[in-house]
Short mmCIF file of C-alpha atoms in Angstrom, two decimals:
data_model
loop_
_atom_site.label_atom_id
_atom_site.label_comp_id
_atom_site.label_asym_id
_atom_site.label_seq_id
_atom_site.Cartn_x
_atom_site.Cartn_y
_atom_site.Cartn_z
CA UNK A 234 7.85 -33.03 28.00
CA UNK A 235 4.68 -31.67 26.25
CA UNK A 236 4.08 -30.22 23.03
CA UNK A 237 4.70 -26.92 23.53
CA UNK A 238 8.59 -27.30 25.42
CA UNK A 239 9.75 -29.19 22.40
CA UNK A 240 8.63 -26.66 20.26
CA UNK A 241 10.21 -24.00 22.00
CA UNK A 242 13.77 -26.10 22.22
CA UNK A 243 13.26 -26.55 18.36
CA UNK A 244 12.74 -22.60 17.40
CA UNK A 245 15.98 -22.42 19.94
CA UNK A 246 17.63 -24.09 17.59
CA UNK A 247 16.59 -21.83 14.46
CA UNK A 248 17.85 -18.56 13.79
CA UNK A 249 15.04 -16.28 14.17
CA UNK A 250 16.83 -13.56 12.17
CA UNK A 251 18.55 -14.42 8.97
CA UNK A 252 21.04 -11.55 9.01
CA UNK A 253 22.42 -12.02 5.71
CA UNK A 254 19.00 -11.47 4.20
CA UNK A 255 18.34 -8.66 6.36
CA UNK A 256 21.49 -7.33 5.54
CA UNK A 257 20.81 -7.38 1.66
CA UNK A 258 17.78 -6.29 1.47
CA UNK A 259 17.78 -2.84 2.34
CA UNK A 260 20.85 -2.26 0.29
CA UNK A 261 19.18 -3.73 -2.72
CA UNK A 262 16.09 -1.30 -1.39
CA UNK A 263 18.26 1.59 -1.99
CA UNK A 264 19.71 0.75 -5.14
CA UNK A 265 16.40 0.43 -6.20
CA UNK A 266 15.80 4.03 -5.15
CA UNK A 267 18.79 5.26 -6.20
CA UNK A 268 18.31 4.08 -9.51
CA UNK A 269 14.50 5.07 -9.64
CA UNK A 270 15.44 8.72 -8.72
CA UNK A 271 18.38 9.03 -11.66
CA UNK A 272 15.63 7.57 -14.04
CA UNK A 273 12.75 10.04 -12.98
CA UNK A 274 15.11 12.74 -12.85
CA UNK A 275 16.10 12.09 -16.42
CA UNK A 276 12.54 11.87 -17.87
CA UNK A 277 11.60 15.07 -16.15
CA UNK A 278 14.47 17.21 -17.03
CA UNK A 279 16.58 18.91 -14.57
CA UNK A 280 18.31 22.01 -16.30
CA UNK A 281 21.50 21.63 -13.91
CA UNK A 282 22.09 17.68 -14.52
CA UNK A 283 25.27 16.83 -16.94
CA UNK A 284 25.17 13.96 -18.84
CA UNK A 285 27.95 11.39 -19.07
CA UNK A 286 29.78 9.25 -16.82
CA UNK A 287 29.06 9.68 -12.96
CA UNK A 288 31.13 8.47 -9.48
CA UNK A 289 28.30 7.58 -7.47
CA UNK A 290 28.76 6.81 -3.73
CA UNK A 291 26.73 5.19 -0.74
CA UNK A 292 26.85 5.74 3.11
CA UNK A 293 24.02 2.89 4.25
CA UNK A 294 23.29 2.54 7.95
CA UNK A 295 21.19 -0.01 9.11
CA UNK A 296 19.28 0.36 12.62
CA UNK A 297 17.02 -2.61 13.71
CA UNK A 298 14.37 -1.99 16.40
CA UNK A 299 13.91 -5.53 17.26
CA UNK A 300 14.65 -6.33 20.56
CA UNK A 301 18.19 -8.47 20.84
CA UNK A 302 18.75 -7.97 17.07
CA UNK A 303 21.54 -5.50 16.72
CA UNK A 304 22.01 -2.86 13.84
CA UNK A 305 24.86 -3.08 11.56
CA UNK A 306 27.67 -1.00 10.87
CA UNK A 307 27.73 1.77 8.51
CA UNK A 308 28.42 0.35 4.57
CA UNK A 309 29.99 2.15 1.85
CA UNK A 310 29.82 1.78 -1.65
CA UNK A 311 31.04 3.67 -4.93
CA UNK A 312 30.62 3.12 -8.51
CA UNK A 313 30.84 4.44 -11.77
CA UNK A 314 27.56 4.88 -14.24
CA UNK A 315 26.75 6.14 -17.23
CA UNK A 316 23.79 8.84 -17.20
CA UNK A 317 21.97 10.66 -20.19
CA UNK A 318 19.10 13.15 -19.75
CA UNK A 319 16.98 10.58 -21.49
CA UNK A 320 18.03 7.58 -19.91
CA UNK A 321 20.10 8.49 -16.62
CA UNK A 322 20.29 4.48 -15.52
CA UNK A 323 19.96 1.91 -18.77
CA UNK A 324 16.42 0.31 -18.29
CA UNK A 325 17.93 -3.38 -17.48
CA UNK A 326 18.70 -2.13 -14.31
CA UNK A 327 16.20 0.87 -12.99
CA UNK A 328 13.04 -1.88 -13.38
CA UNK A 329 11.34 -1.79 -9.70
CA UNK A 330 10.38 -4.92 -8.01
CA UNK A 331 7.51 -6.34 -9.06
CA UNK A 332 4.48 -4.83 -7.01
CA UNK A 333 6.38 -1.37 -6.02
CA UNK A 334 4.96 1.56 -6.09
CA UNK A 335 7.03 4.74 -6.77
CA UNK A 336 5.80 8.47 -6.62
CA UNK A 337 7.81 11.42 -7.16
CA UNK A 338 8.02 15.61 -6.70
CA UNK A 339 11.05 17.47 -8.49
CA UNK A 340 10.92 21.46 -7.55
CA UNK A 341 13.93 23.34 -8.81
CA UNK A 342 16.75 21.34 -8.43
CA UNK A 343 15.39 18.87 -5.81
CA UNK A 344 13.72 15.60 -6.51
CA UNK A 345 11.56 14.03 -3.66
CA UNK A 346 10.31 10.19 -3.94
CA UNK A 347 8.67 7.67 -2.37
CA UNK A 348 8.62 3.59 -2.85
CA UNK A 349 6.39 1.53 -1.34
CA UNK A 350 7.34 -2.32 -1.58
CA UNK A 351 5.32 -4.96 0.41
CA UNK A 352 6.09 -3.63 4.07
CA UNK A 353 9.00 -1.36 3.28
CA UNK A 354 8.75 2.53 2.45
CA UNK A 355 11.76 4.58 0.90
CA UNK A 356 11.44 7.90 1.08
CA UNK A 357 13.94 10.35 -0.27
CA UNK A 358 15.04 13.07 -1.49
CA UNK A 359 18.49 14.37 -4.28
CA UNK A 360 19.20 17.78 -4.90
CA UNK A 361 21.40 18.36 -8.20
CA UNK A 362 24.03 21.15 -8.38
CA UNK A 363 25.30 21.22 -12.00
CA UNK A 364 27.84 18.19 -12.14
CA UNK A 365 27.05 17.19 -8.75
CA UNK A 366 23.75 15.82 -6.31
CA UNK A 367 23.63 15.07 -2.70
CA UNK A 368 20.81 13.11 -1.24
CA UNK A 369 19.81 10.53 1.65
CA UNK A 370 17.20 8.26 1.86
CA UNK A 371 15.34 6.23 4.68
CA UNK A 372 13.85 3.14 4.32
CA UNK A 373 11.36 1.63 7.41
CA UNK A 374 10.93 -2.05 7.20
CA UNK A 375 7.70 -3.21 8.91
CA UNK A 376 7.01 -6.53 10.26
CA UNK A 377 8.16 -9.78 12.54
CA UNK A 378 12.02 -7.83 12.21
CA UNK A 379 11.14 -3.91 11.98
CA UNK A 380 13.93 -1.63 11.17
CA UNK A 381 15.34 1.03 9.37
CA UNK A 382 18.21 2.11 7.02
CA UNK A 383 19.50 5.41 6.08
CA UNK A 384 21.34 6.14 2.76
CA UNK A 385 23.05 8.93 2.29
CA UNK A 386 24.53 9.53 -1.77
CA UNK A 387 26.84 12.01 -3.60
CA UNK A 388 27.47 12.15 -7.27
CA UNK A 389 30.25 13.98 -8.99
CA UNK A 390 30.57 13.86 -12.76
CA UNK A 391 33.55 12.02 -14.20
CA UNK A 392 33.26 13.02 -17.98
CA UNK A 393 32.08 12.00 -21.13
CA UNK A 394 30.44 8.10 -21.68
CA UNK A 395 33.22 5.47 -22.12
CA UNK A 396 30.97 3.39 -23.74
CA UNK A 397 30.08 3.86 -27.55
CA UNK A 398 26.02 4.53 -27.51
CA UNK A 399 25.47 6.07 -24.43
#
């Protein structure tokens, strides 16, 4: 047996596609939008935003375009988070991945943003309605494993802060 078979019977062997990673990381990608577009929003303002305590809720849906690598099903997440007009996310948590680059739009009551990490773009876009937003978000993952994963969030105001501070 040459070189060559043996190392195609080892990579056999390997997984070529770590689907737990792959799985993670575009859910971490949109939190890290999600959080980056409650932070921006804040710091720029949006006269129909009310601060307090927010239900915020996920749809993600992950589509691979690799051949043989299938997509996964639809996610959902919810959870509960305290927003100010200063400070809609606490800092400890909105801080972008090192190297990220995040630019932003807001007209009326809509904010549009982009991310660029590494190989992966998010672009988005929220539009806030008082005590409420909608918004969706698609993230394209280039590389070895291309693929893509759509977020779509609502927000409904709970009521005032829990916490003491905030």
């Amino acid at each position: 047996m040459d070189m060559s078979q043996n190392l195609g019977k080892t990579a056999a062997r390997k997984p070529i596609f770590n689907m737990q990673f792959c799985g993670l990381f575009p859910y971490v990608m949109a939190l890290f939008f999600l959080l980056g577009i409650m932070r921006v929003a804040g710091a720029e303002t949006s006269p129909h935003f009310k601060p307090g305590e927010w239900k915020i809720e996920a749809v993600m849906t992950l589509k691979s375009s690799s051949p043989g690598i299938p997509g996964m099903p639809s996610r959902e997440s919810s959870f509960l988070e305290c927003l100010s007009a200063h400070n809609l996310v606490p800092d400890q948590k909105a801080r972008m991945p090192k190297g990220c680059v995040l630019s932003r739009h807001l007209q009326g009551n809509t904010l549009a943003m982009t991310i660029r990490c590494g190989s992966s773009v998010t672009r988005g876009s929220y539009t806030y309605s008082g005590t409420t937003f909608k918004g969706q978000s698609v993230t394209t993952m280039r590389g070895n494993l291309p693929m893509s994963m759509e977020t779509r969030f609502s927000g409904q105001y709970v009521g005032p802060c829990r916490k003491s501070g905030q």
